[in-house]
Amino acid sequence: MAKVELVETSLRDGNQCLWGALGVTTANTLAIAPAMERCGFKAIDFTTSTHMGVAVRYKQEDPWERIRLMAEACRTTPLQFLSTGFRFIAWETATPEFMELAFRTLARNGIRRFALADPMNDARSNVEVARMVKRAGGEQVIGALVYTISPIHDDAHYAEAARIMAESPDVDALYIKDPGGLLSSKRAQTLIPAIMAQIGDKKLELHAHCTIGLAEQAYLEGVELGASAVQCASGGAADGTSNPPIERMIANLRELGHTVEVDDEAVAEVAQYFRELAEAEGLPTGRPMAFDAAYLHHQLPGGMVGTMRRHLADHRVPHLEGAVIEELGRVREELGWPIVMTPFAQMLQTQAVMNVTGEERYAVIPDEIIRYAIGKFGRPNMPIEPNVMDKIMANPRTRELEAEQGMADLDTLRKRIGTGLSDEEFLLRATMPANLVDAMQAAGPAERHYQPRNAPVVELLRQVLARTDLTRVSVEKAGFKLELESNA
């Protein structure tokens, strides 16, 4: 039987899947940090550049401050940053020197582990980025094998990608990243041995979602086949479209004879915290999901299915959902089988909706599809279907995007944005509107303390204090009475 380690994902992936990356603040994070540090996790899946942008845009909080404070609280548990190719916060493709600065700044602020998930499953690109991360001071690099279902993504595809990454001294471990929750235990029986045969003594982790109820069985099968760690969320941040619930995974792994060395009391405290946080803040919680074979066709991440339905409802064509799902599969094949993950999931969905609702297919082609076709996101896995490529190349917008200037070099950017800025502020201002960064700075340091059980009372006080029509407030409960009266 195996010794299995755990990577906790609530603050990053659970938050993103169930709460749109909006459910966690700095105070929320720090409140549970000591318990997470006691758990004995292999790592904490902590943030991405997308989450950093959300902190600035929607919370007016400094993401660098959040990283530093969490790193101070979790001195023995590595914090993980997920990187998806050559981009940081903005969708613009970044230069290598810009990315290296971003990685160096992340490492300096407390990120120790970097997960690299190239949207094209380009293993050589991951190797290049891993070398960059290590130069920048990153301690650990884990390379992703992004799982999908298509005629070209077979065992040989993943074995070859695993071989390329495992040969790199800068890649410390690999993981199967299954954003759609598509990996079945049966498929794992051939996929995982094919990968294990190529990676030598480097370890393999599993990261999957519960979207159609397959992830937990895939985890258990994967551990039997040699995976050394599984990535799970806690309490209200688990299940549904998120990752498998950590308490249930621990129980099942132990029942099957495996060893999971964690502080059970601390793990239970973390799970309870995320249940209370969700309840206090009115956030949706995950639940066990039934198998839905439609996902095997469209492969959309769970949150995007909701986005698609809202989009169709806004255009008063909700009855076209089935047609859009069918079209999405067709578009994906025509575009060379891109993996249905960010940014390609959004691109495929948009094109499918336009094809179904427009007068003819590809009458309207979004800029991002054009950029993909002309190589702005890397080389497609297979050549784009010739008739579709002809339509893209005949589009007048294509010539404009081909002439599009890429990101300027660092010296030019610094002169344009401000030469006296810290690396942290420079990276934010280079990738976000200035007014959002200004608002974040004006808001000052983030709150440090949070208690879910007090959240309703605090919110009530905020609402009361915001009112100008009250002259007297009385609060009364058993053994306690407080009266406030205005003398104005």
PDB file of N, CA and C in Angstrom, residues 314-350:
ATOM      1  N   ASP A 314     -29.842  35.513 -22.260  1.00  0.00           N
ATOM      2  CA  ASP A 314     -29.787  36.951 -22.535  1.00  0.00           C
ATOM      3  C   ASP A 314     -30.207  37.256 -23.970  1.00  0.00           C
ATOM      4  N   HIS A 315     -29.917  36.333 -24.876  1.00  0.00           N
ATOM      5  CA  HIS A 315     -30.270  36.531 -26.291  1.00  0.00           C
ATOM      6  C   HIS A 315     -31.625  35.888 -26.628  1.00  0.00           C
ATOM      7  N   ARG A 316     -32.312  35.447 -25.568  1.00  0.00           N
ATOM      8  CA  ARG A 316     -33.653  34.863 -25.693  1.00  0.00           C
ATOM      9  C   ARG A 316     -33.688  33.642 -26.610  1.00  0.00           C
ATOM     10  N   VAL A 317     -32.621  32.843 -26.538  1.00  0.00           N
ATOM     11  CA  VAL A 317     -32.591  31.600 -27.328  1.00  0.00           C
ATOM     12  C   VAL A 317     -32.124  30.424 -26.458  1.00  0.00           C
ATOM     13  N   PRO A 318     -32.665  30.271 -25.256  1.00  0.00           N
ATOM     14  CA  PRO A 318     -32.197  29.168 -24.395  1.00  0.00           C
ATOM     15  C   PRO A 318     -32.453  27.791 -25.011  1.00  0.00           C
ATOM     16  N   HIS A 319     -33.412  27.725 -25.919  1.00  0.00           N
ATOM     17  CA  HIS A 319     -33.736  26.441 -26.558  1.00  0.00           C
ATOM     18  C   HIS A 319     -32.619  25.952 -27.481  1.00  0.00           C
ATOM     19  N   LEU A 320     -31.621  26.798 -27.742  1.00  0.00           N
ATOM     20  CA  LEU A 320     -30.536  26.413 -28.639  1.00  0.00           C
ATOM     21  C   LEU A 320     -29.362  25.748 -27.909  1.00  0.00           C
ATOM     22  N   GLU A 321     -29.514  25.482 -26.621  1.00  0.00           N
ATOM     23  CA  GLU A 321     -28.398  24.919 -25.859  1.00  0.00           C
ATOM     24  C   GLU A 321     -27.877  23.625 -26.489  1.00  0.00           C
ATOM     25  N   GLY A 322     -28.765  22.708 -26.836  1.00  0.00           N
ATOM     26  CA  GLY A 322     -28.332  21.454 -27.443  1.00  0.00           C
ATOM     27  C   GLY A 322     -27.581  21.668 -28.743  1.00  0.00           C
ATOM     28  N   ALA A 323     -28.046  22.607 -29.539  1.00  0.00           N
ATOM     29  CA  ALA A 323     -27.387  22.900 -30.813  1.00  0.00           C
ATOM     30  C   ALA A 323     -26.001  23.498 -30.587  1.00  0.00           C
ATOM     31  N   VAL A 324     -25.871  24.356 -29.558  1.00  0.00           N
ATOM     32  CA  VAL A 324     -24.572  24.961 -29.253  1.00  0.00           C
ATOM     33  C   VAL A 324     -23.588  23.888 -28.796  1.00  0.00           C
ATOM     34  N   ILE A 325     -24.034  22.968 -27.950  1.00  0.00           N
ATOM     35  CA  ILE A 325     -23.159  21.896 -27.480  1.00  0.00           C
ATOM     36  C   ILE A 325     -22.689  21.038 -28.653  1.00  0.00           C
ATOM     37  N   GLU A 326     -23.611  20.716 -29.542  1.00  0.00           N
ATOM     38  CA  GLU A 326     -23.242  19.942 -30.727  1.00  0.00           C
ATOM     39  C   GLU A 326     -22.250  20.711 -31.601  1.00  0.00           C
ATOM     40  N   GLU A 327     -22.496  22.002 -31.761  1.00  0.00           N
ATOM     41  CA  GLU A 327     -21.625  22.838 -32.583  1.00  0.00           C
ATOM     42  C   GLU A 327     -20.252  22.995 -31.957  1.00  0.00           C
ATOM     43  N   LEU A 328     -20.199  23.048 -30.630  1.00  0.00           N
ATOM     44  CA  LEU A 328     -18.922  23.221 -29.946  1.00  0.00           C
ATOM     45  C   LEU A 328     -17.982  22.068 -30.280  1.00  0.00           C
ATOM     46  N   GLY A 329     -18.515  20.845 -30.269  1.00  0.00           N
ATOM     47  CA  GLY A 329     -17.689  19.704 -30.628  1.00  0.00           C
ATOM     48  C   GLY A 329     -17.192  19.788 -32.067  1.00  0.00           C
ATOM     49  N   ARG A 330     -18.042  20.264 -32.955  1.00  0.00           N
ATOM     50  CA  ARG A 330     -17.671  20.394 -34.367  1.00  0.00           C
ATOM     51  C   ARG A 330     -16.594  21.463 -34.550  1.00  0.00           C
ATOM     52  N   VAL A 331     -16.751  22.596 -33.868  1.00  0.00           N
ATOM     53  CA  VAL A 331     -15.761  23.676 -33.947  1.00  0.00           C
ATOM     54  C   VAL A 331     -14.420  23.204 -33.421  1.00  0.00           C
ATOM     55  N   ARG A 332     -14.452  22.476 -32.319  1.00  0.00           N
ATOM     56  CA  ARG A 332     -13.203  21.990 -31.734  1.00  0.00           C
ATOM     57  C   ARG A 332     -12.447  21.095 -32.716  1.00  0.00           C
ATOM     58  N   GLU A 333     -13.165  20.212 -33.390  1.00  0.00           N
ATOM     59  CA  GLU A 333     -12.510  19.333 -34.366  1.00  0.00           C
ATOM     60  C   GLU A 333     -11.939  20.151 -35.520  1.00  0.00           C
ATOM     61  N   GLU A 334     -12.709  21.124 -36.016  1.00  0.00           N
ATOM     62  CA  GLU A 334     -12.253  21.939 -37.144  1.00  0.00           C
ATOM     63  C   GLU A 334     -11.018  22.764 -36.801  1.00  0.00           C
ATOM     64  N   LEU A 335     -10.892  23.147 -35.521  1.00  0.00           N
ATOM     65  CA  LEU A 335      -9.770  23.992 -35.102  1.00  0.00           C
ATOM     66  C   LEU A 335      -8.566  23.185 -34.614  1.00  0.00           C
ATOM     67  N   GLY A 336      -8.583  21.869 -34.823  1.00  0.00           N
ATOM     68  CA  GLY A 336      -7.404  21.068 -34.506  1.00  0.00           C
ATOM     69  C   GLY A 336      -7.377  20.515 -33.101  1.00  0.00           C
ATOM     70  N   TRP A 337      -8.535  20.309 -32.494  1.00  0.00           N
ATOM     71  CA  TRP A 337      -8.677  19.678 -31.174  1.00  0.00           C
ATOM     72  C   TRP A 337      -7.953  20.416 -30.051  1.00  0.00           C
ATOM     73  N   PRO A 338      -8.151  21.731 -29.893  1.00  0.00           N
ATOM     74  CA  PRO A 338      -7.584  22.398 -28.714  1.00  0.00           C
ATOM     75  C   PRO A 338      -8.197  21.830 -27.437  1.00  0.00           C
ATOM     76  N   ILE A 339      -7.425  21.856 -26.355  1.00  0.00           N
ATOM     77  CA  ILE A 339      -7.911  21.378 -25.068  1.00  0.00           C
ATOM     78  C   ILE A 339      -8.930  22.378 -24.528  1.00  0.00           C
ATOM     79  N   VAL A 340     -10.012  21.882 -23.980  1.00  0.00           N
ATOM     80  CA  VAL A 340     -11.085  22.757 -23.499  1.00  0.00           C
ATOM     81  C   VAL A 340     -10.724  23.256 -22.094  1.00  0.00           C
ATOM     82  N   MET A 341      -9.768  24.163 -22.061  1.00  0.00           N
ATOM     83  CA  MET A 341      -9.388  24.849 -20.824  1.00  0.00           C
ATOM     84  C   MET A 341      -9.115  26.297 -21.186  1.00  0.00           C
ATOM     85  N   THR A 342      -8.997  27.152 -20.180  1.00  0.00           N
ATOM     86  CA  THR A 342      -8.705  28.566 -20.416  1.00  0.00           C
ATOM     87  C   THR A 342      -7.393  28.698 -21.186  1.00  0.00           C
ATOM     88  N   PRO A 343      -7.355  29.501 -22.269  1.00  0.00           N
ATOM     89  CA  PRO A 343      -8.412  30.369 -22.787  1.00  0.00           C
ATOM     90  C   PRO A 343      -9.285  29.724 -23.863  1.00  0.00           C
ATOM     91  N   PHE A 344      -8.941  28.478 -24.260  1.00  0.00           N
ATOM     92  CA  PHE A 344      -9.621  27.885 -25.407  1.00  0.00           C
ATOM     93  C   PHE A 344     -11.076  27.543 -25.127  1.00  0.00           C
ATOM     94  N   ALA A 345     -11.417  27.225 -23.876  1.00  0.00           N
ATOM     95  CA  ALA A 345     -12.817  26.924 -23.556  1.00  0.00           C
ATOM     96  C   ALA A 345     -13.711  28.115 -23.890  1.00  0.00           C
ATOM     97  N   GLN A 346     -13.290  29.314 -23.491  1.00  0.00           N
ATOM     98  CA  GLN A 346     -14.071  30.513 -23.756  1.00  0.00           C
ATOM     99  C   GLN A 346     -14.151  30.784 -25.266  1.00  0.00           C
ATOM    100  N   MET A 347     -13.052  30.567 -25.965  1.00  0.00           N
ATOM    101  CA  MET A 347     -13.007  30.837 -27.394  1.00  0.00           C
ATOM    102  C   MET A 347     -13.932  29.895 -28.167  1.00  0.00           C
ATOM    103  N   LEU A 348     -13.864  28.600 -27.837  1.00  0.00           N
ATOM    104  CA  LEU A 348     -14.703  27.618 -28.521  1.00  0.00           C
ATOM    105  C   LEU A 348     -16.181  27.881 -28.273  1.00  0.00           C
ATOM    106  N   GLN A 349     -16.504  28.203 -27.029  1.00  0.00           N
ATOM    107  CA  GLN A 349     -17.902  28.456 -26.686  1.00  0.00           C
ATOM    108  C   GLN A 349     -18.437  29.663 -27.448  1.00  0.00           C
ATOM    109  N   THR A 350     -17.655  30.730 -27.500  1.00  0.00           N
ATOM    110  CA  THR A 350     -18.095  31.949 -28.188  1.00  0.00           C
ATOM    111  C   THR A 350     -18.326  31.681 -29.672  1.00  0.00           C
TER     112      THR A 350
END
